[in-house]
Amino acid sequence: MIADDSSTRLAAVQDRIARAARLAGRQPDTVTLIAISKTHPTAAIRPLIAAGQRAFGENRVQEAEAKWPALREETPGIALHLVGQLQSNKAEAAVGLFDAIHSVDRPSLIAALAKAIDKTGRRPDCFVQVNIGDEPQKGGVAIGDLPALLAEARTAALPIVGLMAVPPADIEAAPYFALLAKLAREEGIDRLSMGMSADYETAVTLGATHVRVGSALFGSRA
Ligand SMILES: *Cc1c(COP(=O)(O)O)cnc(C)c1O
């Protein structure tokens, strides 16, 4: 049964996060598990909500708009995170829907988000995404441009709470997690959104405060 599967998987992931946190001398409750539900229908999400999971992530505004208003009406207290690239023309919709945005990566988006926050009165937690592996096809600000972008975000009064990164695929992620943690320390930022299904325990040992786990909870995406 799907329900049994996903609640069993949830317990296993929570357990691994707790073990990794203790290994690093941290309290398990300093790590937020974000269940990344992109591509999965509401029927696959409900069992996790029933099992107590409350933080979820999507990578597309439109898909989130289609799925989450109904789920949130059924269960109050759900926090919705945007983990995908955001077009400036969707900033207002994103600010209206999400409690956290993990993909702030350029001046034009900062301006659009600041305007949307002003207009709606909603202030989602914002993470600046860093292109930690310097990969042209990936979103995120270049490491060298991070200080200037953060300065711009502060000037725009954007509620920047953390840094986010997706390391290059298929190679050891730990050095990239350590680098993101170092950049955050240098900038006086305390939250770190890093770690996915393949490497969330490593990320926790290196300081992740938010791990973004999809397939380890929901099974593989079609
Ligand atoms: C899809 C996605 C995840 C989750 O990936 P899994 O490997 O399925 O855990 C995490 N972060 C981002 C930005 C994603 O797009």
Coordinates of C-alpha atoms in Angstrom, one line a residue, residues 24 29 38 69 73 97 110 130 133 139 142 144 162 185 198 201-202 217:
A24 CA 27.7 16.2 14.1
D29 CA 15.2 19.3 15.5
K38 CA 7.1 17.8 -7.6
P69 CA -4.7 25.1 -2.1
E73 CA -7.5 23.6 3.2
L97 CA 1.7 30.9 -2.4
I110 CA 15.2 40.5 -6.1
V130 CA 24.6 29.7 -5.2
G133 CA 29.8 24.0 -8.9
G139 CA 20.6 28.4 -11.6
A142 CA 28.2 32.8 -9.2
G144 CA 32.2 35.8 -6.8
G162 CA 19.9 31.4 4.1
R185 CA 29.7 31.8 7.7
A198 CA 21.4 10.8 -2.4
E201 CA 23.0 12.8 5.6
T202 CA 26.3 14.2 4.4
L217 CA 10.2 9.7 0.3

